[in-house]
Amino acid sequence: MEPFSAWATVLGLLAAAVTDLRFRVIPNLLVAALLLIFAIAVLFGDATADVLGALLGAGSVFVAGAVLFAFGAMGGGDVKLMSATALWAAPDRLLEYLLVTTLAGGALAIVVLVMHRARMAIAGGVSGSMSIATVPYGVAIAAGGIWILSDRL
C-alpha cells in the first residue's frame, strides 16, 4: 500500500502545482484529498510511525503559514497545501522538506521576476505591478513534497 499512497500523494501534488500555475488557485478539495490519502496511509501503516509528531509538525507549519498569510506574504491555498504535505515529512524530515521547498520557491521567484522584467522590456518599459501573489508557490511546495516522498516510490 505504501507505494500507492506515495504515488497518489505525488499525483495530488502535481495537480496542485498545475492548477496553481494555470489559475493561481489551489483547490480546497485537492488539499482535502491529500489529507485523506495521509489518513488512509496511517490506517494501513504506510505513513509515519510518529503520527502525533507529524500532526504537530504540520500544525506548526500551518501556524507559521497563517502568520505569513496575515501579512500578505503567502496565499491561503499555499498554507493549506504546505501543511498537508508536511504530514509526510513527519518530525524527522520536516526541516529538510521546508529547506527544499524554500529553495525551490526562491528559484521559482527568480524565474517569475526575470519573466516579468522581460515582459516589461518587450512592452516598452510599461510598468506592471508584481506581488508575492504572482508566484505560484504550489509548484515549490510540490517539489518539496515529492523530494520527501521520493524514497517511498
XYZ file of C-alpha atoms in Angstrom:
153
model
C 0.000 0.000 0.000
C 2.898 2.387 0.700
C 3.879 2.983 -2.925
C 0.206 3.533 -3.759
C -0.278 6.208 -1.090
C 3.015 7.865 -2.020
C 2.161 7.876 -5.724
C -1.353 9.139 -5.027
C 0.136 11.977 -2.995
C 2.645 12.797 -5.744
C -0.185 12.928 -8.285
C -2.137 15.224 -5.963
C 0.892 17.490 -5.550
C 1.396 17.613 -9.313
C -2.273 18.517 -9.761
C -1.876 21.294 -7.181
C 1.196 22.619 -8.990
C -0.600 22.632 -12.339
C -3.710 24.378 -11.007
C -1.553 26.928 -9.200
C 0.423 27.583 -12.390
C -2.678 27.909 -14.557
C -5.153 29.608 -12.253
C -3.142 30.769 -9.207
C -5.503 28.719 -7.039
C -5.041 25.509 -5.074
C -8.474 23.915 -4.663
C -9.555 23.032 -1.123
C -10.887 19.708 -2.414
C -7.402 18.792 -3.597
C -5.886 19.575 -0.188
C -8.680 17.568 1.463
C -7.876 14.626 -0.824
C -4.213 14.797 0.219
C -5.244 14.784 3.879
C -7.498 11.780 3.234
C -4.672 9.909 1.479
C -2.435 10.519 4.501
C -5.166 9.346 6.910
C -5.684 6.150 4.906
C -1.922 5.585 4.783
C -1.750 5.924 8.570
C -4.582 3.401 8.980
C -2.693 0.908 6.832
C 0.656 1.616 8.499
C 2.133 3.238 5.407
C 2.749 6.748 6.646
C 4.817 7.539 9.693
C 5.073 5.720 12.977
C 5.078 9.085 14.750
C 1.598 10.303 13.835
C 1.491 12.739 16.755
C 4.832 14.220 15.684
C 3.587 14.515 12.094
C 0.443 16.309 13.273
C 2.441 18.661 15.495
C 4.862 19.427 12.672
C 2.070 20.078 10.189
C 0.265 22.188 12.791
C 3.411 24.253 13.312
C 3.731 24.768 9.570
C 0.080 25.836 9.461
C 0.501 28.374 12.300
C 3.645 29.852 10.716
C 1.888 29.933 7.354
C -1.162 31.626 8.862
C 1.093 34.383 10.198
C 2.669 34.788 6.750
C -0.815 34.829 5.210
C -1.916 37.545 7.658
C 0.978 39.714 6.462
C 0.244 39.001 2.796
C 3.435 37.014 2.302
C 1.756 33.705 1.458
C -1.518 32.613 -0.084
C -4.108 30.661 1.862
C -4.034 27.718 -0.532
C -0.260 27.584 -0.236
C -0.519 27.470 3.564
C -3.004 24.596 3.447
C -1.051 22.638 0.825
C 2.234 23.123 2.663
C 0.689 21.958 5.941
C -0.916 18.884 4.384
C 2.339 17.959 2.669
C 4.301 18.469 5.891
C 2.461 15.450 7.333
C 4.566 13.217 5.095
C 7.795 14.809 6.308
C 6.943 13.940 9.903
C 9.260 15.426 12.515
C 12.426 13.726 11.308
C 12.419 15.282 7.816
C 10.375 18.435 8.381
C 13.351 20.805 8.195
C 14.557 19.072 5.034
C 11.090 19.500 3.487
C 10.994 23.176 4.445
C 14.510 23.753 3.095
C 13.835 22.078 -0.261
C 10.514 23.909 -0.581
C 12.153 27.246 0.293
C 14.984 26.731 -2.200
C 12.526 25.722 -4.921
C 10.371 28.748 -4.059
C 13.362 31.070 -4.288
C 14.341 29.673 -7.678
C 10.739 29.964 -8.828
C 10.533 33.586 -7.643
C 13.687 34.420 -9.613
C 12.227 32.843 -12.761
C 8.949 34.754 -12.317
C 10.842 38.018 -11.722
C 13.010 37.530 -14.830
C 9.927 36.740 -16.918
C 8.135 39.798 -15.538
C 11.082 42.066 -16.367
C 11.348 40.578 -19.855
C 7.641 41.280 -20.449
C 8.127 44.849 -19.241
C 11.085 45.315 -21.591
C 9.122 43.925 -24.538
C 6.189 46.202 -23.683
C 8.499 49.205 -23.838
C 9.064 49.654 -20.133
C 5.397 49.854 -19.237
C 5.296 49.385 -15.508
C 3.306 46.488 -14.239
C 2.842 45.599 -10.635
C 4.249 42.374 -9.331
C 3.371 40.988 -5.955
C 4.086 37.855 -3.994
C 0.704 36.567 -5.198
C 2.054 36.268 -8.747
C 4.470 33.496 -7.722
C 2.803 30.063 -7.894
C 4.381 28.631 -4.724
C 2.294 25.483 -5.116
C 4.976 24.407 -7.583
C 7.704 24.772 -4.933
C 5.564 23.048 -2.307
C 5.001 20.160 -4.707
C 8.754 19.957 -5.342
C 9.456 19.749 -1.601
C 6.754 17.133 -1.120
C 7.950 14.996 -3.998
C 11.502 15.242 -2.630
C 10.313 13.901 0.733
C 8.203 11.156 -0.857
C 10.862 10.045 -3.346
C 12.222 7.324 -1.058
C 8.745 5.744 -0.829
C 8.136 5.472 -4.568
